[in-house]
Amino acid sequence: NAGVTQTPKFRILKIGQSMTLQCTQDMNHNYMYWYRQDPGMGLKLIYYSVGAGITDKGEVPNGYNVSRSTTEDFPLRLELAAPSQTSVYFCASSGQVNTEAFFGQGTRLTVV
Amino acid sequence: RKEVEQDPGPFNVPEGATVAFNCTYSNSASQSFFWYRQDCRKEPKLLMSVYSSGNEDGRFTAQLNRASQYISLLIRDSKLSDSATYLCVVIGPGGEKLVFGTGTRLLVSP
């Protein structure tokens, strides 16, 4: 099983550019999440979704947008990249409330 | 106060040692608790769930103390391969959001 797949694995952006981080899962999970992890820090929730068509802000949503048009996909959009968005981004999914989440391998983003 | 707090470490222990980590959480209505392991530059992976009755998986034992709002992880007979960052994870009252601690780094030396 592929599980949670994120693309790209690495990306360098210039300040002001935009990009979409892709996330797809093949486990038919309703719940999906985007986290960012800065060096030496824990994971901070950016956005999450409890099902297709429903999204909610997490702890650090500013500068990001998401959509959830299908159960499988949960892309994260950066509209105007800033150096503060340099981080590792993890997508995750879980099947039910109060259950563990499964993570993708991460996208390492550098904004210069 | 942070929702989930952990001692960042690092904990430096020799092979064969027993080591314990604690994690405190602020919301008494939190529903579920987990320990994840994260290797350098990799994604977090579930180590074990934490139940009210406590649970054990080989050399690993997890405990939950709801009255004092903390969970613990005990690792016995540490191996070199146990070197990693251990993340405490709490699911809040809504059952939807996983909140991560900053992690505790463990270094096991020969």
PDB file of C-alpha atoms in Angstrom:
ATOM      1  CA  ASN A   1       0.000   0.000   0.000  1.00  0.00           C
ATOM      2  CA  ALA A   2       1.213   3.481  -0.852  1.00  0.00           C
ATOM      3  CA  GLY A   3      -0.381   5.076   2.236  1.00  0.00           C
ATOM      4  CA  VAL A   4       0.146   8.855   2.246  1.00  0.00           C
ATOM      5  CA  THR A   5       2.128  10.248  -0.678  1.00  0.00           C
ATOM      6  CA  GLN A   6       3.548  13.755  -0.822  1.00  0.00           C
ATOM      7  CA  THR A   7       5.094  15.532  -3.784  1.00  0.00           C
ATOM      8  CA  PRO A   8       7.538  17.084  -4.309  1.00  0.00           C
ATOM      9  CA  LYS A   9      10.092  15.818  -1.775  1.00  0.00           C
ATOM     10  CA  PHE A  10      12.262  18.927  -2.094  1.00  0.00           C
ATOM     11  CA  ARG A  11      11.694  22.406  -3.478  1.00  0.00           C
ATOM     12  CA  ILE A  12      13.442  25.753  -3.506  1.00  0.00           C
ATOM     13  CA  LEU A  13      11.253  28.814  -4.034  1.00  0.00           C
ATOM     14  CA  LYS A  14      12.085  32.432  -4.469  1.00  0.00           C
ATOM     15  CA  ILE A  15      10.373  35.027  -2.276  1.00  0.00           C
ATOM     16  CA  GLY A  16       6.965  35.878  -3.704  1.00  0.00           C
ATOM     17  CA  GLN A  17       6.582  32.723  -5.781  1.00  0.00           C
ATOM     18  CA  SER A  18       3.676  30.394  -5.276  1.00  0.00           C
ATOM     19  CA  MET A  19       3.402  26.615  -5.265  1.00  0.00           C
ATOM     20  CA  THR A  20       1.153  23.729  -4.318  1.00  0.00           C
ATOM     21  CA  LEU A  21       2.275  20.857  -2.144  1.00  0.00           C
ATOM     22  CA  GLN A  22       0.439  17.731  -3.154  1.00  0.00           C
ATOM     23  CA  CYS A  23      -0.855  15.080  -0.748  1.00  0.00           C
ATOM     24  CA  THR A  24      -2.848  11.990  -1.606  1.00  0.00           C
ATOM     25  CA  GLN A  25      -3.850   8.946   0.432  1.00  0.00           C
ATOM     26  CA  ASP A  26      -5.238   5.598  -0.694  1.00  0.00           C
ATOM     27  CA  MET A  27      -6.643   4.418   2.649  1.00  0.00           C
ATOM     28  CA  ASN A  28     -10.070   6.051   2.239  1.00  0.00           C
ATOM     29  CA  HIS A  29      -9.414   8.140   5.340  1.00  0.00           C
ATOM     30  CA  ASN A  30     -11.786  10.981   6.115  1.00  0.00           C
ATOM     31  CA  TYR A  31      -9.368  13.023   8.229  1.00  0.00           C
ATOM     32  CA  MET A  32      -6.369  14.729   6.684  1.00  0.00           C
ATOM     33  CA  TYR A  33      -3.852  17.169   8.126  1.00  0.00           C
ATOM     34  CA  TRP A  34      -1.030  19.477   7.139  1.00  0.00           C
ATOM     35  CA  TYR A  35       1.752  20.125   9.622  1.00  0.00           C
ATOM     36  CA  ARG A  36       4.977  22.083   9.410  1.00  0.00           C
ATOM     37  CA  GLN A  37       8.098  21.289  11.398  1.00  0.00           C
ATOM     38  CA  ASP A  38      10.858  23.827  11.867  1.00  0.00           C
ATOM     39  CA  PRO A  39      14.369  22.626  12.822  1.00  0.00           C
ATOM     40  CA  GLY A  40      14.482  21.263  16.360  1.00  0.00           C
ATOM     41  CA  MET A  41      10.816  21.979  16.898  1.00  0.00           C
ATOM     42  CA  GLY A  42       7.601  20.008  17.130  1.00  0.00           C
ATOM     43  CA  LEU A  43       4.893  19.742  14.515  1.00  0.00           C
ATOM     44  CA  LYS A  44       2.471  22.632  14.184  1.00  0.00           C
ATOM     45  CA  LEU A  45      -0.941  22.144  12.584  1.00  0.00           C
ATOM     46  CA  ILE A  46      -1.584  24.366   9.572  1.00  0.00           C
ATOM     47  CA  TYR A  47      -4.963  23.118   8.293  1.00  0.00           C
ATOM     48  CA  TYR A  48      -7.025  19.998   8.610  1.00  0.00           C
ATOM     49  CA  SER A  49     -10.061  18.418   6.989  1.00  0.00           C
ATOM     50  CA  VAL A  50     -12.662  16.022   8.363  1.00  0.00           C
ATOM     51  CA  GLY A  51     -14.004  15.082   4.957  1.00  0.00           C
ATOM     52  CA  ALA A  52     -14.397  16.141   1.351  1.00  0.00           C
ATOM     53  CA  GLY A  53     -15.556  19.739   1.108  1.00  0.00           C
ATOM     54  CA  ILE A  54     -14.700  20.602   4.734  1.00  0.00           C
ATOM     55  CA  THR A  55     -11.544  22.336   5.897  1.00  0.00           C
ATOM     56  CA  ASP A  56     -10.559  24.120   9.109  1.00  0.00           C
ATOM     57  CA  LYS A  57      -7.668  26.253  10.300  1.00  0.00           C
ATOM     58  CA  GLY A  58      -5.102  24.881  12.646  1.00  0.00           C
ATOM     59  CA  GLU A  59      -2.560  26.693  14.796  1.00  0.00           C
ATOM     60  CA  VAL A  60      -0.551  28.419  12.014  1.00  0.00           C
ATOM     61  CA  PRO A  61      -2.774  28.918   8.899  1.00  0.00           C
ATOM     62  CA  ASN A  62      -1.556  32.361   7.778  1.00  0.00           C
ATOM     63  CA  GLY A  63       0.056  32.320   4.339  1.00  0.00           C
ATOM     64  CA  TYR A  64      -1.508  29.010   3.345  1.00  0.00           C
ATOM     65  CA  ASN A  65      -4.678  27.743   1.716  1.00  0.00           C
ATOM     66  CA  VAL A  66      -6.140  24.278   1.296  1.00  0.00           C
ATOM     67  CA  SER A  67      -8.941  22.529  -0.540  1.00  0.00           C
ATOM     68  CA  ARG A  68     -10.491  19.094  -0.207  1.00  0.00           C
ATOM     69  CA  SER A  69     -12.477  18.279  -3.333  1.00  0.00           C
ATOM     70  CA  THR A  70     -12.011  14.516  -2.985  1.00  0.00           C
ATOM     71  CA  THR A  71     -11.442  12.114  -0.105  1.00  0.00           C
ATOM     72  CA  GLU A  72      -8.008  11.184  -1.475  1.00  0.00           C
ATOM     73  CA  ASP A  73      -6.408  14.590  -2.078  1.00  0.00           C
ATOM     74  CA  PHE A  74      -5.575  17.476   0.232  1.00  0.00           C
ATOM     75  CA  PRO A  75      -3.274  20.002  -1.493  1.00  0.00           C
ATOM     76  CA  LEU A  76      -1.632  22.866   0.389  1.00  0.00           C
ATOM     77  CA  ARG A  77      -1.161  26.153  -1.462  1.00  0.00           C
ATOM     78  CA  LEU A  78       1.453  28.819  -0.710  1.00  0.00           C
ATOM     79  CA  GLU A  79       0.504  32.016  -2.520  1.00  0.00           C
ATOM     80  CA  LEU A  80       3.376  34.413  -1.777  1.00  0.00           C
ATOM     81  CA  ALA A  81       6.320  32.492  -0.405  1.00  0.00           C
ATOM     82  CA  ALA A  82       8.258  34.091   2.444  1.00  0.00           C
ATOM     83  CA  PRO A  83      11.501  32.993   4.141  1.00  0.00           C
ATOM     84  CA  SER A  84       9.481  32.239   7.300  1.00  0.00           C
ATOM     85  CA  GLN A  85       7.810  29.422   5.363  1.00  0.00           C
ATOM     86  CA  THR A  86      11.083  27.543   5.033  1.00  0.00           C
ATOM     87  CA  SER A  87      10.256  24.294   6.792  1.00  0.00           C
ATOM     88  CA  VAL A  88       9.473  20.615   6.399  1.00  0.00           C
ATOM     89  CA  TYR A  89       5.825  20.011   5.589  1.00  0.00           C
ATOM     90  CA  PHE A  90       4.102  16.774   6.554  1.00  0.00           C
ATOM     91  CA  CYS A  91       0.727  15.581   5.382  1.00  0.00           C
ATOM     92  CA  ALA A  92      -1.111  12.984   7.458  1.00  0.00           C
ATOM     93  CA  SER A  93      -4.390  11.110   7.464  1.00  0.00           C
ATOM     94  CA  SER A  94      -6.465   9.131   9.931  1.00  0.00           C
ATOM     95  CA  GLY A  95      -9.482   6.935   9.490  1.00  0.00           C
ATOM     96  CA  GLN A  96     -11.648   7.859  12.474  1.00  0.00           C
ATOM     97  CA  VAL A  97     -11.886  10.256  15.380  1.00  0.00           C
ATOM     98  CA  ASN A  98      -9.459   9.595  18.200  1.00  0.00           C
ATOM     99  CA  THR A  99      -7.228   7.323  16.145  1.00  0.00           C
ATOM    100  CA  GLU A 100      -3.599   7.583  15.131  1.00  0.00           C
ATOM    101  CA  ALA A 101      -2.476   9.414  12.025  1.00  0.00           C
ATOM    102  CA  PHE A 102      -0.255   8.122   9.240  1.00  0.00           C
ATOM    103  CA  PHE A 103       2.275  10.475   7.721  1.00  0.00           C
ATOM    104  CA  GLY A 104       3.725  11.096   4.311  1.00  0.00           C
ATOM    105  CA  GLN A 105       7.486  11.362   3.887  1.00  0.00           C
ATOM    106  CA  GLY A 106       7.467  15.138   3.952  1.00  0.00           C
ATOM    107  CA  THR A 107       8.308  18.023   1.629  1.00  0.00           C
ATOM    108  CA  ARG A 108      11.414  20.056   2.411  1.00  0.00           C
ATOM    109  CA  LEU A 109      10.783  23.620   1.297  1.00  0.00           C
ATOM    110  CA  THR A 110      13.353  26.404   1.233  1.00  0.00           C
ATOM    111  CA  VAL A 111      12.364  29.981   0.416  1.00  0.00           C
ATOM    112  CA  VAL A 112      15.245  32.242  -0.619  1.00  0.00           C
TER     113      VAL A 112
ATOM    114  CA  ARG B   1       0.821  26.972  29.082  1.00  0.00           C
ATOM    115  CA  LYS B   2       1.483  24.772  26.049  1.00  0.00           C
ATOM    116  CA  GLU B   3      -1.102  22.137  25.211  1.00  0.00           C
ATOM    117  CA  VAL B   4       1.502  19.379  25.278  1.00  0.00           C
ATOM    118  CA  GLU B   5       4.871  19.714  27.000  1.00  0.00           C
ATOM    119  CA  GLN B   6       7.919  17.497  26.902  1.00  0.00           C
ATOM    120  CA  ASP B   7      11.488  17.744  28.148  1.00  0.00           C
ATOM    121  CA  PRO B   8      13.494  18.211  24.934  1.00  0.00           C
ATOM    122  CA  GLY B   9      16.539  16.337  26.313  1.00  0.00           C
ATOM    123  CA  PRO B  10      18.763  14.995  24.966  1.00  0.00           C
ATOM    124  CA  PHE B  11      18.783  11.961  27.182  1.00  0.00           C
ATOM    125  CA  ASN B  12      22.164  10.269  26.802  1.00  0.00           C
ATOM    126  CA  VAL B  13      22.109   6.655  28.011  1.00  0.00           C
ATOM    127  CA  PRO B  14      24.343   3.608  27.533  1.00  0.00           C
ATOM    128  CA  GLU B  15      23.110   0.470  25.801  1.00  0.00           C
ATOM    129  CA  GLY B  16      21.086  -1.691  28.145  1.00  0.00           C
ATOM    130  CA  ALA B  17      19.884   1.194  30.292  1.00  0.00           C
ATOM    131  CA  THR B  18      16.284   1.916  31.219  1.00  0.00           C
ATOM    132  CA  VAL B  19      15.027   5.387  30.375  1.00  0.00           C
ATOM    133  CA  ALA B  20      11.705   7.107  30.982  1.00  0.00           C
ATOM    134  CA  PHE B  21      10.085  10.136  29.395  1.00  0.00           C
ATOM    135  CA  ASN B  22       7.131  12.124  30.654  1.00  0.00           C
ATOM    136  CA  CYS B  23       4.728  14.371  28.836  1.00  0.00           C
ATOM    137  CA  THR B  24       2.106  16.677  30.334  1.00  0.00           C
ATOM    138  CA  TYR B  25      -1.055  17.949  28.650  1.00  0.00           C
ATOM    139  CA  SER B  26      -3.195  20.920  29.579  1.00  0.00           C
ATOM    140  CA  ASN B  27      -6.706  19.950  28.487  1.00  0.00           C
ATOM    141  CA  SER B  28      -8.311  17.557  30.937  1.00  0.00           C
ATOM    142  CA  ALA B  29     -10.943  16.629  28.323  1.00  0.00           C
ATOM    143  CA  SER B  30      -8.342  15.213  25.931  1.00  0.00           C
ATOM    144  CA  GLN B  31      -9.456  11.948  24.439  1.00  0.00           C
ATOM    145  CA  SER B  32      -6.572   9.902  23.102  1.00  0.00           C
ATOM    146  CA  PHE B  33      -2.844   9.693  23.573  1.00  0.00           C
ATOM    147  CA  PHE B  34       0.037   8.310  21.552  1.00  0.00           C
ATOM    148  CA  TRP B  35       3.801   8.077  21.419  1.00  0.00           C
ATOM    149  CA  TYR B  36       5.391   8.565  18.008  1.00  0.00           C
ATOM    150  CA  ARG B  37       9.001   8.048  17.038  1.00  0.00           C
ATOM    151  CA  GLN B  38      10.789  10.341  14.602  1.00  0.00           C
ATOM    152  CA  ASP B  39      14.187   9.594  13.114  1.00  0.00           C
ATOM    153  CA  CYS B  40      16.327  12.432  11.818  1.00  0.00           C
ATOM    154  CA  ARG B  41      14.793  14.062   8.736  1.00  0.00           C
ATOM    155  CA  LYS B  42      12.070  11.413   8.519  1.00  0.00           C
ATOM    156  CA  GLU B  43       8.323  11.388   9.076  1.00  0.00           C
ATOM    157  CA  PRO B  44       6.872  10.550  12.520  1.00  0.00           C
ATOM    158  CA  LYS B  45       5.756   6.952  12.942  1.00  0.00           C
ATOM    159  CA  LEU B  46       3.410   5.547  15.542  1.00  0.00           C
ATOM    160  CA  LEU B  47       5.249   3.780  18.350  1.00  0.00           C
ATOM    161  CA  MET B  48       2.290   2.946  20.539  1.00  0.00           C
ATOM    162  CA  SER B  49      -1.090   4.115  21.739  1.00  0.00           C
ATOM    163  CA  VAL B  50      -1.511   4.932  25.423  1.00  0.00           C
ATOM    164  CA  TYR B  51      -4.483   3.461  27.263  1.00  0.00           C
ATOM    165  CA  SER B  52      -5.874   4.265  30.685  1.00  0.00           C
ATOM    166  CA  SER B  53      -4.910   0.788  31.864  1.00  0.00           C
ATOM    167  CA  GLY B  54      -1.380   1.185  30.522  1.00  0.00           C
ATOM    168  CA  ASN B  55       0.086  -0.943  27.778  1.00  0.00           C
ATOM    169  CA  GLU B  56       3.288  -2.758  26.986  1.00  0.00           C
ATOM    170  CA  ASP B  57       4.899  -3.705  23.704  1.00  0.00           C
ATOM    171  CA  GLY B  58       8.119  -5.610  24.158  1.00  0.00           C
ATOM    172  CA  ARG B  59      10.652  -3.285  25.779  1.00  0.00           C
ATOM    173  CA  PHE B  60       8.282  -0.328  25.686  1.00  0.00           C
ATOM    174  CA  THR B  61       5.679   0.525  28.337  1.00  0.00           C
ATOM    175  CA  ALA B  62       3.287   3.473  28.186  1.00  0.00           C
ATOM    176  CA  GLN B  63       1.209   4.803  31.050  1.00  0.00           C
ATOM    177  CA  LEU B  64      -1.534   7.409  31.330  1.00  0.00           C
ATOM    178  CA  ASN B  65      -2.304   9.368  34.492  1.00  0.00           C
ATOM    179  CA  ARG B  66      -5.474  11.341  33.889  1.00  0.00           C
ATOM    180  CA  ALA B  67      -5.601  12.817  37.391  1.00  0.00           C
ATOM    181  CA  SER B  68      -2.192  14.448  36.962  1.00  0.00           C
ATOM    182  CA  GLN B  69      -2.569  14.877  33.188  1.00  0.00           C
ATOM    183  CA  TYR B  70       0.600  13.189  32.073  1.00  0.00           C
ATOM    184  CA  ILE B  71       1.659  10.219  30.026  1.00  0.00           C
ATOM    185  CA  SER B  72       4.912   8.344  30.236  1.00  0.00           C
ATOM    186  CA  LEU B  73       7.063   6.094  28.089  1.00  0.00           C
ATOM    187  CA  LEU B  74       9.509   3.603  29.586  1.00  0.00           C
ATOM    188  CA  ILE B  75      12.148   1.949  27.441  1.00  0.00           C
ATOM    189  CA  ARG B  76      13.961  -1.018  28.946  1.00  0.00           C
ATOM    190  CA  ASP B  77      17.232  -2.539  27.745  1.00  0.00           C
ATOM    191  CA  SER B  78      17.950   0.382  25.382  1.00  0.00           C
ATOM    192  CA  LYS B  79      19.388  -0.428  21.973  1.00  0.00           C
ATOM    193  CA  LEU B  80      21.482   1.763  19.700  1.00  0.00           C
ATOM    194  CA  SER B  81      18.564   1.682  17.277  1.00  0.00           C
ATOM    195  CA  ASP B  82      16.338   3.360  19.878  1.00  0.00           C
ATOM    196  CA  SER B  83      18.187   6.636  19.264  1.00  0.00           C
ATOM    197  CA  ALA B  84      15.513   8.975  17.920  1.00  0.00           C
ATOM    198  CA  THR B  85      13.140  11.734  18.950  1.00  0.00           C
ATOM    199  CA  TYR B  86      10.029  10.589  20.812  1.00  0.00           C
ATOM    200  CA  LEU B  87       6.939  12.698  20.261  1.00  0.00           C
ATOM    201  CA  CYS B  88       4.021  12.837  22.666  1.00  0.00           C
ATOM    202  CA  VAL B  89       0.696  13.270  20.869  1.00  0.00           C
ATOM    203  CA  VAL B  90      -2.662  14.205  22.364  1.00  0.00           C
ATOM    204  CA  ILE B  91      -6.042  14.317  20.661  1.00  0.00           C
ATOM    205  CA  GLY B  92      -8.295  17.039  22.026  1.00  0.00           C
ATOM    206  CA  PRO B  93     -11.961  16.885  23.063  1.00  0.00           C
ATOM    207  CA  GLY B  94     -13.291  17.062  19.498  1.00  0.00           C
ATOM    208  CA  GLY B  95     -11.421  13.911  18.585  1.00  0.00           C
ATOM    209  CA  GLU B  96     -10.118  15.453  15.385  1.00  0.00           C
ATOM    210  CA  LYS B  97      -6.871  17.330  15.954  1.00  0.00           C
ATOM    211  CA  LEU B  98      -3.596  15.694  16.923  1.00  0.00           C
ATOM    212  CA  VAL B  99      -1.440  18.042  19.003  1.00  0.00           C
ATOM    213  CA  PHE B 100       2.254  17.240  19.165  1.00  0.00           C
ATOM    214  CA  GLY B 101       4.785  17.951  21.852  1.00  0.00           C
ATOM    215  CA  THR B 102       8.165  19.251  20.742  1.00  0.00           C
ATOM    216  CA  GLY B 103       9.725  15.834  21.287  1.00  0.00           C
ATOM    217  CA  THR B 104      12.343  14.283  23.544  1.00  0.00           C
ATOM    218  CA  ARG B 105      15.621  13.309  21.964  1.00  0.00           C
ATOM    219  CA  LEU B 106      17.192  10.017  23.027  1.00  0.00           C
ATOM    220  CA  LEU B 107      20.805   9.104  22.292  1.00  0.00           C
ATOM    221  CA  VAL B 108      21.885   5.555  23.115  1.00  0.00           C
ATOM    222  CA  SER B 109      25.640   5.013  23.109  1.00  0.00           C
ATOM    223  CA  PRO B 110      27.714   1.801  23.010  1.00  0.00           C
TER     224      PRO B 110
END
